[in-house]
Structure formats: structure tokens, C-alpha cells
Short mmCIF file of C-alpha atoms and ligand atoms in Angstrom, two decimals:
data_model
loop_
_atom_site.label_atom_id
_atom_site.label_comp_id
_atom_site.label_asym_id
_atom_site.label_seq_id
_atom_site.Cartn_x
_atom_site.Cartn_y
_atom_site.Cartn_z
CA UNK F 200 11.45 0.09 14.89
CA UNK F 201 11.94 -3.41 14.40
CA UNK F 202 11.52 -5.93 11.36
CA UNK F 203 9.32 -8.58 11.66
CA UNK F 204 9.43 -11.70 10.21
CA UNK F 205 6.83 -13.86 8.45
CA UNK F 206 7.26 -17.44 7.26
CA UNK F 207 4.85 -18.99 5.26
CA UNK F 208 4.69 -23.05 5.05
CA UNK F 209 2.40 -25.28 3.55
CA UNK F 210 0.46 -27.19 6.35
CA UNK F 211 0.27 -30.50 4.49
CA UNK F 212 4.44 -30.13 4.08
CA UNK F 213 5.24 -30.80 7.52
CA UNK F 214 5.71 -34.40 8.70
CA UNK F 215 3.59 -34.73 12.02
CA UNK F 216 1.72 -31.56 11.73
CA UNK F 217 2.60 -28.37 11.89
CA UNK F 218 2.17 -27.53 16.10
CA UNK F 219 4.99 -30.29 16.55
CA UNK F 220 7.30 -29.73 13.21
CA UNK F 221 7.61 -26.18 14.53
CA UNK F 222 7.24 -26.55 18.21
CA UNK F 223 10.27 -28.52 17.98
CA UNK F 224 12.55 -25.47 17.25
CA UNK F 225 10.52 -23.45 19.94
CA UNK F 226 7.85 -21.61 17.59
CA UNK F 227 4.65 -22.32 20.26
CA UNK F 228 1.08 -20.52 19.73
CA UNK F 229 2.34 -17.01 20.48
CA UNK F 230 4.51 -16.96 17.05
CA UNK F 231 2.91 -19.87 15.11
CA UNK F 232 -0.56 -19.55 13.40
CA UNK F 233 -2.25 -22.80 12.39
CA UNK F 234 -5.82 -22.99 11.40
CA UNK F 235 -7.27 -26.11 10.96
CA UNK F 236 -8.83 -25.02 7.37
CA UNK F 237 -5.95 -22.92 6.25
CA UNK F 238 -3.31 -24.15 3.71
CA UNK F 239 -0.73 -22.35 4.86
CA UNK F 240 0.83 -22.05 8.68
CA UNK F 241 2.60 -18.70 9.81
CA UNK F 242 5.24 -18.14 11.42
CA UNK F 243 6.05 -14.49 12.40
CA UNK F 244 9.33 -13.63 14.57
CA UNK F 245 11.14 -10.66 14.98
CA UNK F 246 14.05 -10.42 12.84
CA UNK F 247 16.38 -11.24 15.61
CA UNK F 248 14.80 -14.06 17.23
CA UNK F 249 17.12 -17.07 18.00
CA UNK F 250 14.69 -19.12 16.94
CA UNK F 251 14.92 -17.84 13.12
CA UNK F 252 18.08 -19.48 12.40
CA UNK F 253 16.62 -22.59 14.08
CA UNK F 254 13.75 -22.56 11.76
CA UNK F 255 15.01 -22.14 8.42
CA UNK F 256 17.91 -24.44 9.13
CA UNK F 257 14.59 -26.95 9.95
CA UNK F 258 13.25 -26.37 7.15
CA UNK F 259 16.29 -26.27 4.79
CA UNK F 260 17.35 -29.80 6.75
CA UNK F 261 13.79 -31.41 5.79
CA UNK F 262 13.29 -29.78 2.12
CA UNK F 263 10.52 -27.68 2.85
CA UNK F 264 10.23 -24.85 0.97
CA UNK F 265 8.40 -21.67 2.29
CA UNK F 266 7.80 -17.95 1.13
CA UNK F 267 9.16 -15.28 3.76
CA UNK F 268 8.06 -11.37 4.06
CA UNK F 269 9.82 -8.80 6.06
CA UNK F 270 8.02 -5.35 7.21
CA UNK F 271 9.39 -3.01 9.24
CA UNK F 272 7.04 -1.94 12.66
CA UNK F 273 7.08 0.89 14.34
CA UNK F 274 5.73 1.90 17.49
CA UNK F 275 2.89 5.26 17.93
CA UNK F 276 5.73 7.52 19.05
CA UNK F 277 7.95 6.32 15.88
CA UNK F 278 5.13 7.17 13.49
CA UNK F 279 4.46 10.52 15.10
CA UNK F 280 7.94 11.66 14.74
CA UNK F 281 8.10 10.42 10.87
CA UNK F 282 8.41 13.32 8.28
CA UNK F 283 6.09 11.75 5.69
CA UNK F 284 4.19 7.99 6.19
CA UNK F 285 3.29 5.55 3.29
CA UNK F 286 -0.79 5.08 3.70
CA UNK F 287 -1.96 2.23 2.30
CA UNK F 288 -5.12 0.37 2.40
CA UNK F 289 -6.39 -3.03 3.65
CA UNK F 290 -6.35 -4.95 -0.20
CA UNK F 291 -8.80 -7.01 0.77
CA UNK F 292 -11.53 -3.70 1.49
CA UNK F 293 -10.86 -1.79 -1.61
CA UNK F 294 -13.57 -0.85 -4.33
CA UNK F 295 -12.56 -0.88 -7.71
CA UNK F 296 -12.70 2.40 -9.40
CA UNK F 297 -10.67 4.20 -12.12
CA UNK F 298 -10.08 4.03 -16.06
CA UNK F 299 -12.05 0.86 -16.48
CA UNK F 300 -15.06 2.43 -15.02
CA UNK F 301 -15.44 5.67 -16.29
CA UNK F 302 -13.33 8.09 -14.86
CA UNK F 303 -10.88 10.11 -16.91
CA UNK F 304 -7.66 11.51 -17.38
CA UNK F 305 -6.04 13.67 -19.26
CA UNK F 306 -3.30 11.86 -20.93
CA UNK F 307 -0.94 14.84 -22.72
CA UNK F 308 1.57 14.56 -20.40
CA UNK F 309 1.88 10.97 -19.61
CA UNK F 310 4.10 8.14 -20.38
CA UNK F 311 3.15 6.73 -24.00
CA UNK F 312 4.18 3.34 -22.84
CA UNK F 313 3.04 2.55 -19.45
CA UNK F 314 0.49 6.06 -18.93
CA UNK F 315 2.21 7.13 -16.03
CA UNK F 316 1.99 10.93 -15.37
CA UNK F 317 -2.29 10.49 -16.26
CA UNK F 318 -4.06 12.92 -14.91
CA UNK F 319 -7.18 12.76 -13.53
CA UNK F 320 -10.29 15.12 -14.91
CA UNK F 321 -13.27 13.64 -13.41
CA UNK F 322 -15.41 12.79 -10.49
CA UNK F 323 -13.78 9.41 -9.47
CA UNK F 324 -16.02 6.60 -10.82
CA UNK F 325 -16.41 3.28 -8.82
CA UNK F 326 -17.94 0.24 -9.93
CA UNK F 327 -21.74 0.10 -8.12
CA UNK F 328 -21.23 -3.15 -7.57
CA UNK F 329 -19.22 -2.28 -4.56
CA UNK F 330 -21.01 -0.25 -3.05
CA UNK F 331 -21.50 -2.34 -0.40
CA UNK F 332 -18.28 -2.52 0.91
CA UNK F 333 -18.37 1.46 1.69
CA UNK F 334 -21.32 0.57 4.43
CA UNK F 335 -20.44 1.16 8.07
CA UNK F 336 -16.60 2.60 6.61
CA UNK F 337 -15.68 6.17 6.48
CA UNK F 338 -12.15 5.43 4.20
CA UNK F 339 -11.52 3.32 1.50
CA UNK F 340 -9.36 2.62 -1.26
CA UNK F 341 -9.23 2.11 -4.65
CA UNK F 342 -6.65 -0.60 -6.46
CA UNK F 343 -4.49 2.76 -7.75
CA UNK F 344 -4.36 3.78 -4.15
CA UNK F 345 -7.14 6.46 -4.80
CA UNK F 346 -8.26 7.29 -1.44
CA UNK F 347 -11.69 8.06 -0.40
CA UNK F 348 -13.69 9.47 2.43
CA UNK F 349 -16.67 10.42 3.58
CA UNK F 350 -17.90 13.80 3.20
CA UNK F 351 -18.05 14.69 6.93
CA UNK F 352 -14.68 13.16 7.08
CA UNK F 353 -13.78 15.32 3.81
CA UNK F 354 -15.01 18.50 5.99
CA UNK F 355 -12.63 18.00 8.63
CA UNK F 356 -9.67 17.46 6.33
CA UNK F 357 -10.75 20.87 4.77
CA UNK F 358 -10.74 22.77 7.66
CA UNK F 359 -7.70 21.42 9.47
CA UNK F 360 -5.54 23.58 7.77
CA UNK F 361 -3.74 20.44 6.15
CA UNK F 362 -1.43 21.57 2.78
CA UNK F 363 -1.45 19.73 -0.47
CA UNK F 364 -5.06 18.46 -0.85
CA UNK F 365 -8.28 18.84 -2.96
CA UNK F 366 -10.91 17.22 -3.67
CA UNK F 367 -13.16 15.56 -6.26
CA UNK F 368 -16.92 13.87 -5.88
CA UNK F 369 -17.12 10.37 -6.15
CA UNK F 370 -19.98 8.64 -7.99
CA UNK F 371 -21.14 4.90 -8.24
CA UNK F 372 -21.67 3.40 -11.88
CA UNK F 373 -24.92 1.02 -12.31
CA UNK F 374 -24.92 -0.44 -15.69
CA UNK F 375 -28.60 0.01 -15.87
CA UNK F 376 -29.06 3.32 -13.90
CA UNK F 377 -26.05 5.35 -15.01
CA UNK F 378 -24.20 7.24 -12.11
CA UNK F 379 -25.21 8.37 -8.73
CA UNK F 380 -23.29 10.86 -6.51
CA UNK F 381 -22.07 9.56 -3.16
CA UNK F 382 -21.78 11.11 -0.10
CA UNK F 383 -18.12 10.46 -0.34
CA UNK F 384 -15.16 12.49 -1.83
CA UNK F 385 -11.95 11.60 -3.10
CA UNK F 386 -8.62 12.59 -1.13
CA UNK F 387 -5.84 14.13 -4.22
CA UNK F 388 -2.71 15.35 -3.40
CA UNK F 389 -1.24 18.36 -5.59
CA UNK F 390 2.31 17.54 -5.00
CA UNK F 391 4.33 15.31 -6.23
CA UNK F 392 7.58 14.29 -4.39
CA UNK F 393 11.00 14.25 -6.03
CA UNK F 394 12.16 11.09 -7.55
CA UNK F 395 13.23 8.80 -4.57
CA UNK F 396 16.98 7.85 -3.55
CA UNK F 397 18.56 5.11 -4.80
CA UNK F 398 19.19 4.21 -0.92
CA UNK F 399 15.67 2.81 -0.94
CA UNK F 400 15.19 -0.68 0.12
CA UNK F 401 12.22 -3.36 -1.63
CA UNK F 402 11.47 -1.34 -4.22
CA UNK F 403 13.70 -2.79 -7.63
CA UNK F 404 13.24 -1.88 -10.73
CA UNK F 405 12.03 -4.57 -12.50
CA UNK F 406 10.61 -4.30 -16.23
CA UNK F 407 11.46 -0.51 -16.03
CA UNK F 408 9.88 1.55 -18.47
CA UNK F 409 11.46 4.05 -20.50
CA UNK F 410 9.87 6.52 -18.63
CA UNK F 411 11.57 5.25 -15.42
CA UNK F 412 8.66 6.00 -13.06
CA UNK F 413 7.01 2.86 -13.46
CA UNK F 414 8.26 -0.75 -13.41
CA UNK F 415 9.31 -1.79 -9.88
CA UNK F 416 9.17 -4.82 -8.06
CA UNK F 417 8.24 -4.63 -4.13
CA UNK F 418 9.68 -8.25 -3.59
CA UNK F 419 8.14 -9.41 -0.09
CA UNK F 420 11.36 -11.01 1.42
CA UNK F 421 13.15 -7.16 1.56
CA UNK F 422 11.23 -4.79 3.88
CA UNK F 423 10.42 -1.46 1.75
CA UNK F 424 11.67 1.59 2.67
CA UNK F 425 11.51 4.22 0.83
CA UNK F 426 13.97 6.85 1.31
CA UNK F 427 14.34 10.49 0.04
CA UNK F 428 16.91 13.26 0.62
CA UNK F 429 17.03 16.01 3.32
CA UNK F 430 16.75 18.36 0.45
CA UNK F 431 13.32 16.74 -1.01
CA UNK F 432 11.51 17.67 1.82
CA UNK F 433 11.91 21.40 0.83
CA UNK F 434 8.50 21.39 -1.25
CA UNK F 435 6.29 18.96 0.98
CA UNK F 436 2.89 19.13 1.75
CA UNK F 437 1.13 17.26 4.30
CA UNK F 438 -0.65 15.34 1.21
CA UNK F 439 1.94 14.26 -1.82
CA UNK F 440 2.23 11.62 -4.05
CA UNK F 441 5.06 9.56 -5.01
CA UNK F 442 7.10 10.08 -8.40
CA UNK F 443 7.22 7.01 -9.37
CA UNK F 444 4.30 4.33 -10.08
CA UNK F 445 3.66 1.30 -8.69
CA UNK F 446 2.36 -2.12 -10.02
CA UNK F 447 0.95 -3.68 -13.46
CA UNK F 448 0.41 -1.63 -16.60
CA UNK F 449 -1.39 -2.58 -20.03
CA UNK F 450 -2.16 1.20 -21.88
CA UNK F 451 -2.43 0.89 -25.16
CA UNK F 452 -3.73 3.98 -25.96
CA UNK F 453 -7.05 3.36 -25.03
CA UNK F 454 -7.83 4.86 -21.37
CA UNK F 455 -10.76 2.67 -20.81
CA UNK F 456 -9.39 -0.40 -21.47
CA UNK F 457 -5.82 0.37 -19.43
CA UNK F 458 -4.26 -1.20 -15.86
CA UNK F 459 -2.42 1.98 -14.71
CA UNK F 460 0.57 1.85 -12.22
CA UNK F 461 -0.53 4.53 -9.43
CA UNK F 462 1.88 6.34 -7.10
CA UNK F 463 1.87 6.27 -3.63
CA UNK F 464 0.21 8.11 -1.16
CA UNK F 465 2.20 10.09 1.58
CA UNK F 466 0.69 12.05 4.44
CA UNK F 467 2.36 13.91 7.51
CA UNK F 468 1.47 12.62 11.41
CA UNK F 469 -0.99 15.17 11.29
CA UNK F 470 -3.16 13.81 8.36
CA UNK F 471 -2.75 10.10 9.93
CA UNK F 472 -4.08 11.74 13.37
CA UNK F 473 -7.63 13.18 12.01
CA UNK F 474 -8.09 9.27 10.26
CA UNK F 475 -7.38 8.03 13.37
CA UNK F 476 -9.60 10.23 15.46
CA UNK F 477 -12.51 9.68 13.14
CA UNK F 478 -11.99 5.79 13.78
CA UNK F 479 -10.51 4.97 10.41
CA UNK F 480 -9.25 1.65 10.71
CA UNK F 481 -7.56 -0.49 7.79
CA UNK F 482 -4.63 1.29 6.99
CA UNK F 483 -1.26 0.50 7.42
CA UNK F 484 1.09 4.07 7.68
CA UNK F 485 5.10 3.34 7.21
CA UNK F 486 7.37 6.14 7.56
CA UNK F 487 9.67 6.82 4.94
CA UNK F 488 13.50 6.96 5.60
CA UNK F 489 15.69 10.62 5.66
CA UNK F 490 19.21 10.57 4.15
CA UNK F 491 21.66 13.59 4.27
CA UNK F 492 22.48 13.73 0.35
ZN1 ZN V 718 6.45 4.85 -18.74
#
């Protein structure tokens, strides 16, 4: 594993352009990113590059400011030996689905305040007019980290032998047409994991709510790792869900009107290996972390 490093500067920021400003503390094309168009320039290093230092003592010398992001990488043999990996989707090829478009949850057993703990009782509805971005994919997300897959895909989940999963249909919602079934289903885990050690890493509470499963912060500059106990991994499946829930909420009672935190999704080696042999590209897998007590 290693932790790389991404530095984000404003092009227009840095006196004589960026390919000098930065070429001056050794950052050349293989680390630097400039495109013409772009407002930003990006620098990504490892962690313990020499010239780190070198660059944010530039940049602290000339006043420019800059936004950083850490994330841990791991190489194939890293994420094959992981107990349980963090799956999570390309943002920029999700589909919105969920409460605002129809599907529903039962909400007995959920927070009052935030509506974490919802549980899901239909079909999963998407929004039709995003169809489009399902052509030519065989995964997809939605923003609450629903995850979806083709049917033929869906098949070979089924019959792996995988633990922890079922599945629900998956239907498009035309404002003029009603709904229409896809050939898609949607990927739900039956377990949920044990609240996560405080040893994990980028992921602060925030505006906690009551509750305390939803209200966290992921801030960019601290790589997340999410950690559990040796004793957590008792009741795991090869398909769980986090305990706690992640981003923006607004519930106010009113299911189709809320922004619900989701949890995370976390699948075994196994489960990332069948994505990966069907050609699934787009997600990012991070193992989680493994402490004693
Ligand atoms: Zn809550």
C-alpha cells in the first residue's frame, strides 16, 4: 500500500505558468497534469516523495493556496488478500434513483431525525431520464450507493455461491409513461456490519445525529480507512453494508421529498473478482483495516 498524494492549484495562480512554477521544484509531466482548458493543475506524488516538502514550501513561500487529497493504493495482490473492500462507484456515471423517485421504504425503524435505518420495500426506481447512461454498462450506481447490475450479471452473482445478497427489480420512471422494468437488478446486502472502530481514519463525525449513524465528514486531506475489530468479522457475509450512513440528510417526515445518508457497500475479493471478470469497470474497491480489539 502506499498513499498518494494530490495537489490541486489554480492554473491562473502561478506566476509564469504552471509547467515552470512547478517544474522548478522537480514536478515534470509524469506527476504534473496541466490542461490547457482546465482551471485547476494536479499534482499527484506519493506521500513520500522528496519533492512534497519542496512543493508546499513553494507554494506556502509564494501565497498560493491549494486543496490536497490523500487515498491510500493498493496493489491486485493487496486487494485480494483484504477481508472486506469499500466498492464505490465512478460519481460522475451514477443514475439517480431512490426516495425522490418513487421507491420506498419502510420507515418504523429508522432514525426520526436524519431516516437512517430506512428500509427499502420496493423495486428500486430510477429516474428515466438516465437511462442512457446504463447503455453499453453492466454496473452502476445510484447517489445512496445502491448498486445495480445487469440481469445476466445478477445470474452469476446468484449462482456463485456468494453469502449476504438478494435482489430486487429495477424499473425506469417516465413522467408521461409511468414505469418500465429493466433488464437490470439491484445488488442488497442483508447484513449489516457492527458499528466501526474508533481507530478509523477520514471519517469524523461532523453534525452527528442523535442517532449516531449518520453525520460524518470524509475530509479529502486524511485518507479513509475504515477499520473494524477482529471480532466484527464473526457475522460477515461476502455482501454487507456499513452501520453507519454517509453524506447529506433533509427527512422531514416525508419519504418523497428526503436526501437520505446511505451506508456503504462492502464485498469480499471474491465478489470484486466476478465484477471484474464480467468487465465492470468504474469502481474503485479499498480494503478496510483489521485491529485486534
Ligand atoms: Zn439519525
Amino acid at each position: 500500500m502506499r498513499t498518494e498524494v494530490r495537489i490541486l492549484v489554480r492554473s491562473d495562480r502561478m506566476p509564469g505558468g504552471p509547467r515552470a512554477l512547478l517544474g522548478s521544484v522537480g514536478c515534470g509531466p509524469d506527476v504534473v497534469q496541466v490542461r490547457e482548458d482546465a482551471i485547476f493543475t494536479i499534482v499527484t506524488l506519493d506521500e513520500r516523495d522528496e519533492r512534497l516538502p519542496r512543493l508546499v514550501q513553494l507554494l506556502t513561500e509564494r501565497g498560493i493556496s491549494w486543496l490536497e487529497g490523500r487515498h491510500d493504493r493498493f496493489t491486485d495482490d493487496e486487494l485480494e488478500a483484504a477481508p472486506l473492500l469499500i466498492m464505490s462507484y465512478d460519481v460522475n456515471a451514477r443514475v439517480f434513483g431512490g426516495p425522490r423517485v418513487g421507491t420506498t421504504y419502510d420507515m418504523s425503524e429508522a432514525c426520526e431525525r436524519c431516516g437512517a435505518g430506512a428500509r427499502q420495500t420496493s423495486a428500486m426506481i430510477i429516474d428515466g431520464e438516465d437511462l442512457h447512461k446504463l447503455e453499453g454498462r453492466r454496473a452502476a450506481t445510484t447517489p445512496y450507493d445502491d448498486v445495480l447490475v445487469d440481469e445476466k450479471l445478477a445470474a452469476v452473482l446468484a449462482a456463485s455461491g456468494a453469502t449476504g445478497l438478494s435482489f430486487r427489480g429495477v424499473f425506469a420512471a417516465f413522467e408521461k409513461r409511468g414505469h418500465i422494468q429493466l433488464p437490470w437488478r439491484q445488488l442488497c446486502a442483508t447484513h449489516t456490519m457492527p458499528p466501526m472502530s474508533p481507530r478509523s481514519t477520514g471519517i469524523v463525525p461532523d453534525d452527528l445525529c442523535s442517532c449516531r449513524r449518520s453525520g460524518f465528514d470524509t475530509p479529502s486531506e486524511i485518507p479513509t480507512r475504515l477499520v473494524y475489530r477482529a471480532a466484527d468479522f464473526t457475522e460477515i457475509r461476502d455482501v454487507n453494508v456499513t452501520w453507519e450512513w454517509f453524506g447529506d440528510t433533509h427527512y422531514e417526515g416525508d419519504v418523497g421529498d428526503a436526501l437520505f445518508a446511505y451506508p456503504r457497500f462492502l464485498v469480499t475479493p471474491k465478489v470484486r473478482c466476478i465484477f471484474l471478470d464480467a468487465g465492470v469497470t468504474g469502481f474503485d474497491w479499498l480494503p478496510i483495516r483489521v485491529v485486534e480489539d
